[in-house]
Structure formats: C-alpha cells, structure tokens
C-alpha cells in the first residue's frame, strides 16, 4: 500500500512503521492516524510478523496532534466525530506487541501514542511532555490517565499542569521508558528486541501481553486470577512442551506457534 505520512518496512519477522511528516515534526494529522491504523491492520493480519516497532525521526517521534488541523474545531465538531477515539486507539487494540522507539520530541498526542504502545525504548535525545495546557487544552488521548499510571501522580500532575518536558534520563528514572540507548542505535536495538519477541511462541507472547495489560485494568485479586488462568492455558500449547523439553535437552526450542 502507498502511504503519504508513514513508511512501512519489514525486518525478518518485525514490522517497522516510521512516522514520516518531517515538515511538521510528525504532527499527527487525521490522514497520518488513518494510515497508521491501516499499517497496523496489515501487520496484524500478516502471519510472518510477530512484533511491530513504531518510530519517528531523529528529531521527533511526534510533536503532538496537528494543531493547525485542530485549531478551529468546535465542541460539536470534536464531540460528533468522537475526536480522538476514532482511529487513535487502534494501537491499544493491537494483539501483537508494539514497541515504541522514541527519538526527539514525543509531545502531547506523540507522548500519548508512545504510551499506547506496549513499552517505550528511548534514544538519549528523547523528550517527553504533555504541553497541551500551554495551548489552552488538555491531553485527550489518554495522557492524564496513562502518564499517571507510568510515572505516578506527582510527576504526571506537574507535567500536565505546566507542560514541562522530561528528558530520556528522567523518563527512565520515572519508569516511563524501559531503557535509554544511544540515538544511533535506537532503531537497530528496537528491531532486535522486537525480533526476539517475534522468535518466541506467538500464542504465549499474546497471553503474556494480555496478562500484563490486565494489571492496568483490574483489581489485584482479579488480575492474579486472570494470570493464573492464562498460565494454566499455556500448558495446553505445544510450544510449552517444546520450550521445556528444549531446556531439559539443552538445545534451542523450535516454536511452532501452536
Ligand atoms: C502542527 C506542528 C506541530 C504540531 C510542530 N509543528 N509541532 N504543526 N501541529 N503539533 C510544525 C511547526 O508549525 C513548524 O511548521 C514545524 O513543525 C517545525 O516546528 P518548529 O516549532 O519550527 O520547530 P522547533 O523550533 O524545533 O520546536 C519544536 C517543538 C515545537 C518544541 C516541538 O514545534 C512545538 O512546541 N510544537 C508543538 C508541541 C505541542 O504543543 N504539542 C501538543 C499538541 S496538542 P512551519 O510550517 O511553521 O515550519 C495535542 C493534543 C492531543 O497533542 C490530544 C489528543 C488528540
């Protein structure tokens, strides 16, 4: 498929989506969000793909929702179109793991899109922020909720009320990103991590992702119960038999996604 605002590649079993609106620092216009959804649909449907990496440019992962497109919307425009539920949350319904590889600015909707991914790898020049308050609005794609769960109330509240950006080191210390890597190594490292995930048992990876996500949406006792059931379910897979047999026989497992 020909895209105008993103590029799409595959690296072995990894689908790489690169946001590509350099003149607007990858501002997330509706056409870009539509294309991102189409690319995710295509990778989800492709049996060869086991994990997805979402990245931007060295200067900007994404500098937010497109302010020029959004500026003149009325309440009725925003409400009737369900701005932004429409399209944006496609990332959160992706069953295959999605790794955000963030370099440069991840601001507003850009930070929110990164947080919709399963985890964030940051380049050492990454900057995260929710600057909406400085342009007279508030985060609208989950920023007030996911940021609090990632970094806690104090830091999230300061960021949302002031628009202060945090750098990669602060983001790692606060738990927003899993790791910081040198800018020049970001894409290789993200693809390597995604490829590792893609090399494992597909059904067991999906179960693991579901279980971790349950921690965000359920009380502890219910989450533990859910985990226990999924853990039990892994024993119904051929891949669990293969993985454990391979360990005992001191060889590499050959997972068949069964
Ligand atoms: C539209 C944007 C944009 C955005 C940058 N650009 N961010 N266009 N929407 N969010 C455009 C600029 O207008 C400019 O275009 C070009 O990209 C380069 O940007 P500069 O500002 O010249 O670059 P620089 O001086 O390096 O500053 C970088 C920056 C700044 C600090 C990231 O661009 C900035 O503050 N951007 C806005 C950040 C923001 O407020 N994001 C939150 C948006 S609200 P021209 O044509 O002038 O060269 C949001 C709400 C989400 O995300 C809620 C859910 C939808």
Coordinates of C-alpha atoms and ligand atoms in Angstrom, one line a residue:
X1 CA 0.0 0.0 0.0
X2 CA 1.3 3.5 -0.8
X3 CA 1.3 5.8 2.3
X4 CA 1.9 9.5 2.4
X5 CA 2.6 10.1 6.1
X6 CA 4.3 6.9 7.2
X7 CA 6.7 4.4 5.7
X8 CA 6.5 0.7 6.3
X9 CA 9.2 -2.0 6.2
X10 CA 9.7 -5.5 7.4
X11 CA 12.8 -6.9 9.0
X12 CA 12.6 -10.6 9.3
X13 CA 9.5 -11.1 11.5
X14 CA 9.3 -7.5 12.6
X15 CA 7.1 -4.8 11.1
X16 CA 8.6 -1.4 11.2
X17 CA 6.3 1.7 10.9
X18 CA 8.0 5.1 10.7
X19 CA 6.0 8.3 11.1
X20 CA 7.1 10.5 8.2
X21 CA 5.8 14.0 8.1
X22 CA 9.2 15.7 8.6
X23 CA 8.0 19.3 7.8
X24 CA 5.5 19.1 10.7
X25 CA 7.7 17.1 13.1
X26 CA 5.4 14.2 12.6
X27 CA 2.3 16.1 13.9
X28 CA -0.5 13.5 14.0
X29 CA -3.0 14.7 11.4
X30 CA -6.0 12.6 10.7
X31 CA -4.6 11.2 7.5
X32 CA -1.5 10.0 9.4
X33 CA -3.6 8.3 12.0
X34 CA -5.7 6.6 9.3
X35 CA -2.5 5.3 7.6
X36 CA -1.1 4.2 10.9
X37 CA -4.3 2.1 11.5
X38 CA -4.1 0.6 8.1
X39 CA -0.4 -0.4 8.6
X40 CA -1.2 -1.9 12.0
X41 CA -4.1 -3.8 10.4
X42 CA -1.8 -5.2 7.7
X43 CA 0.9 -6.3 10.2
X44 CA -1.8 -7.9 12.4
X45 CA -3.1 -9.9 9.5
X46 CA 0.4 -11.0 8.4
X47 CA 1.4 -14.3 9.9
X48 CA 5.0 -13.7 9.2
X49 CA 5.0 -10.7 11.6
X50 CA 5.4 -11.4 15.3
X51 CA 6.0 -7.9 16.6
X52 CA 5.8 -4.3 15.5
X53 CA 8.1 -1.3 16.0
X54 CA 6.7 2.3 15.8
X55 CA 9.2 5.1 15.4
X56 CA 9.6 8.6 14.1
X57 CA 12.6 10.7 13.0
X58 CA 15.7 11.5 15.0
X59 CA 14.2 15.0 15.7
X60 CA 10.7 14.0 16.5
X61 CA 8.8 10.8 17.3
X62 CA 5.7 13.1 17.0
X63 CA 5.2 16.7 18.2
X64 CA 1.6 16.1 19.0
X65 CA -1.8 16.2 17.4
X66 CA -1.8 18.5 14.4
X67 CA -2.5 21.9 16.0
X68 CA -3.3 23.5 12.6
X69 CA -5.9 20.9 11.8
X70 CA -7.4 21.0 15.3
X71 CA -7.3 24.8 16.0
X72 CA -10.7 25.7 14.5
X73 CA -12.7 22.7 15.7
X74 CA -15.9 23.5 17.6
X75 CA -17.1 21.4 20.6
X76 CA -19.7 19.9 18.3
X77 CA -17.1 19.0 15.6
X78 CA -15.0 17.3 18.3
X79 CA -17.9 15.6 20.0
X80 CA -19.7 14.3 17.0
X81 CA -16.5 13.0 15.3
X82 CA -15.5 11.4 18.7
X83 CA -12.2 13.2 18.3
X84 CA -9.8 11.4 19.1
X85 CA -11.2 7.9 19.9
X86 CA -11.7 7.4 16.2
X87 CA -8.6 5.9 14.9
X88 CA -6.1 6.7 17.6
X89 CA -6.9 3.9 20.0
X90 CA -6.2 1.3 17.2
X91 CA -2.7 0.9 18.8
X92 CA -4.2 -0.2 22.1
X93 CA -6.3 -3.0 20.3
X94 CA -3.3 -4.4 18.6
X95 CA -2.8 -8.0 19.8
X96 CA 0.8 -8.3 18.6
X97 CA 3.4 -6.5 20.7
X98 CA 4.1 -2.9 19.7
X99 CA 7.4 -1.3 20.7
X100 CA 7.7 2.5 20.6
X101 CA 11.2 3.6 19.6
X102 CA 11.3 7.3 20.6
X103 CA 13.9 9.8 19.5
X104 CA 13.5 13.6 19.8
X105 CA 10.2 15.1 20.8
X106 CA 7.3 12.9 22.0
X107 CA 4.8 15.7 22.9
X108 CA 1.1 15.8 23.6
X109 CA -0.5 13.2 21.3
X110 CA 3.0 12.0 20.4
X111 CA 3.7 11.1 24.1
X112 CA 0.2 9.6 24.3
X113 CA 0.7 7.4 21.2
X114 CA 4.1 6.2 22.6
X115 CA 2.3 5.3 25.9
X116 CA -0.3 3.3 24.0
X117 CA 2.5 1.0 22.8
X118 CA 3.5 -1.9 24.9
X119 CA 6.8 -0.4 26.0
X120 CA 9.0 2.5 25.1
X121 CA 12.7 2.4 24.2
X122 CA 14.1 5.9 24.2
X123 CA 17.1 7.4 22.4
X124 CA 19.3 9.6 24.6
X125 CA 17.9 12.7 22.9
X126 CA 14.2 11.9 23.6
X127 CA 12.0 14.4 25.3
X128 CA 8.5 13.6 26.6
X129 CA 5.8 16.1 27.6
X130 CA 2.2 16.9 27.7
X131 CA 2.3 20.6 26.7
X132 CA -1.5 20.9 25.9
X133 CA -2.1 23.2 28.8
X134 CA 0.2 25.8 27.2
X135 CA -2.1 25.9 24.1
X136 CA -5.3 26.0 26.1
X137 CA -6.4 22.4 26.1
X138 CA -5.6 19.2 28.0
X139 CA -4.4 15.8 26.9
X140 CA -7.1 13.9 25.1
X141 CA -5.6 10.6 24.0
X142 CA -5.1 9.1 27.4
X143 CA -2.3 11.3 28.7
X144 CA -3.9 12.2 32.0
X145 CA -4.5 8.5 32.7
X146 CA -1.6 6.5 31.2
X147 CA 1.1 9.0 32.4
X148 CA -0.2 8.8 36.0
X149 CA 0.0 5.0 35.8
X150 CA 3.5 5.2 34.3
X151 CA 5.2 7.9 36.5
X152 CA 2.8 8.4 39.4
X153 CA 0.6 11.3 40.3
X154 CA 3.2 13.9 41.4
X155 CA 5.3 13.9 38.2
X156 CA 2.3 13.5 35.9
X157 CA 0.4 16.3 37.6
X158 CA 3.4 18.6 37.3
X159 CA 3.9 17.7 33.6
X160 CA 0.2 18.1 32.8
X161 CA -0.2 21.4 34.7
X162 CA 2.9 23.1 33.5
X163 CA 3.8 21.4 30.2
X164 CA 7.3 20.7 31.4
X165 CA 9.2 18.3 29.3
X166 CA 11.3 15.5 30.7
X167 CA 14.4 14.1 29.1
X168 CA 15.3 10.5 28.5
X169 CA 17.2 10.1 31.8
X170 CA 14.3 11.4 33.8
X171 CA 11.8 9.4 31.8
X172 CA 13.8 6.2 32.6
X173 CA 14.1 7.1 36.2
X174 CA 10.4 7.7 36.4
X175 CA 9.5 4.4 34.7
X176 CA 8.0 5.9 31.5
X177 CA 10.6 4.1 29.3
X178 CA 12.1 0.7 29.7
X179 CA 15.6 1.7 28.6
X180 CA 17.6 4.5 27.1
X181 CA 20.0 3.8 24.2
X182 CA 22.3 6.0 22.1
X183 CA 20.4 7.7 19.3
X184 CA 22.5 6.0 16.6
X185 CA 21.5 2.5 17.9
X186 CA 17.8 3.1 18.6
X187 CA 16.2 1.5 15.5
X188 CA 18.6 -1.5 15.5
X189 CA 18.0 -2.1 19.1
X190 CA 14.2 -1.7 18.9
X191 CA 14.1 -4.1 15.9
X192 CA 16.4 -6.5 17.8
X193 CA 14.1 -6.5 20.8
X194 CA 11.0 -6.9 18.6
X195 CA 12.7 -9.7 16.7
X196 CA 13.5 -11.5 20.0
X197 CA 9.8 -11.3 20.8
X198 CA 8.9 -12.5 17.3
X199 CA 11.1 -15.5 17.7
X200 CA 9.2 -16.8 20.8
X201 CA 5.9 -18.6 20.8
X202 CA 3.3 -16.3 19.2
X203 CA 0.3 -17.6 21.4
X204 CA 2.3 -17.4 24.6
X205 CA 3.6 -13.9 23.8
X206 CA -0.1 -12.8 23.2
X207 CA -1.1 -14.4 26.5
X208 CA 1.8 -12.6 28.3
X209 CA 0.8 -9.3 26.8
X210 CA -2.8 -9.8 27.9
X211 CA -1.8 -10.7 31.4
X212 CA 0.4 -7.6 31.9
X213 CA -2.3 -5.4 30.4
X214 CA -4.7 -6.8 32.9
X215 CA -2.6 -5.2 35.7
X216 CA -3.8 -1.8 34.4
X217 CA -7.4 -2.5 34.3
X218 CA -8.3 -4.9 37.1
X219 CA -8.0 -5.0 40.9
X220 CA -5.1 -7.2 42.1
X221 CA -7.0 -10.3 43.1
X222 CA -8.8 -10.4 39.8
X223 CA -5.6 -9.8 37.9
X224 CA -3.9 -12.6 39.7
X225 CA -6.7 -14.9 39.0
X226 CA -6.7 -13.9 35.3
X227 CA -2.9 -14.5 35.2
X228 CA -3.3 -17.9 36.8
X229 CA -5.9 -19.0 34.2
X230 CA -3.6 -17.8 31.3
X231 CA -0.6 -19.5 32.9
X232 CA -2.6 -22.8 33.1
X233 CA -3.7 -22.2 29.5
X234 CA 0.0 -22.2 28.3
X235 CA 0.1 -25.9 29.3
X236 CA -2.3 -26.6 26.5
X237 CA 0.1 -25.4 23.9
X238 CA 2.7 -27.5 22.0
X239 CA 5.1 -24.6 22.4
X240 CA 5.2 -25.0 26.2
X241 CA 6.0 -28.7 25.8
X242 CA 8.7 -27.8 23.2
X243 CA 10.2 -24.9 25.3
X244 CA 10.5 -27.0 28.4
X245 CA 11.8 -30.1 26.6
X246 CA 14.4 -28.0 24.8
X247 CA 15.6 -26.6 28.2
X248 CA 15.9 -30.1 29.6
X249 CA 17.6 -31.4 26.5
X250 CA 20.0 -28.4 26.5
X251 CA 19.0 -27.3 22.9
X252 CA 17.3 -24.3 21.4
X253 CA 13.5 -24.5 21.2
X254 CA 11.7 -24.7 17.8
X255 CA 8.4 -22.9 18.5
X256 CA 5.7 -23.6 16.0
X257 CA 3.1 -21.1 17.2
X258 CA 0.8 -23.9 18.3
Ligands
LIG1 C1 1.2 21.1 13.8 C2 3.4 21.4 14.2 C3 3.3 20.8 15.5 C4 2.0 20.3 15.8 C5 5.4 21.3 15.2 N1 4.7 21.7 14.1 N2 4.5 20.8 16.0 N3 2.4 21.6 13.4 N4 1.0 20.5 15.0 N5 1.8 19.7 17.0 C6 5.3 22.4 12.9 C7 5.6 23.8 13.2 O1 4.4 24.6 13.0 C8 6.6 24.1 12.1 O2 6.0 24.3 10.8 C9 7.4 22.8 12.0 O3 6.6 21.8 12.6 C10 8.7 22.8 12.8 O4 8.4 23.2 14.1 P1 9.2 24.4 14.9 O5 8.3 24.8 16.0 O6 9.7 25.4 14.0 O7 10.4 23.5 15.5 P2 11.3 23.8 16.8 O8 11.5 25.3 16.9 O9 12.4 22.9 16.7 O10 10.3 23.4 18.0 C11 10.0 22.1 18.2 C12 8.8 22.0 19.2 C13 7.6 22.9 18.7 C14 9.2 22.4 20.6 C15 8.4 20.5 19.3 O11 7.3 22.6 17.3 C16 6.4 22.7 19.5 O12 6.2 23.2 20.6 N6 5.4 22.1 18.9 C17 4.0 21.9 19.5 C18 4.1 20.9 20.6 C19 2.7 20.8 21.2 O13 2.1 21.7 21.8 N7 2.1 19.6 21.2 C20 0.8 19.3 21.7 C21 -0.2 19.5 20.6 S1 -1.8 19.3 21.3 P3 6.2 25.6 9.9 O14 5.2 25.3 8.8 O15 5.9 26.7 10.8 O16 7.6 25.5 9.5 C22 -2.0 17.6 21.4 C23 -3.4 17.2 21.9 C24 -3.5 15.7 21.8 O17 -1.2 16.8 21.0 C25 -4.9 15.3 22.3 C26 -5.4 14.2 21.5 C27 -5.6 14.4 20.1

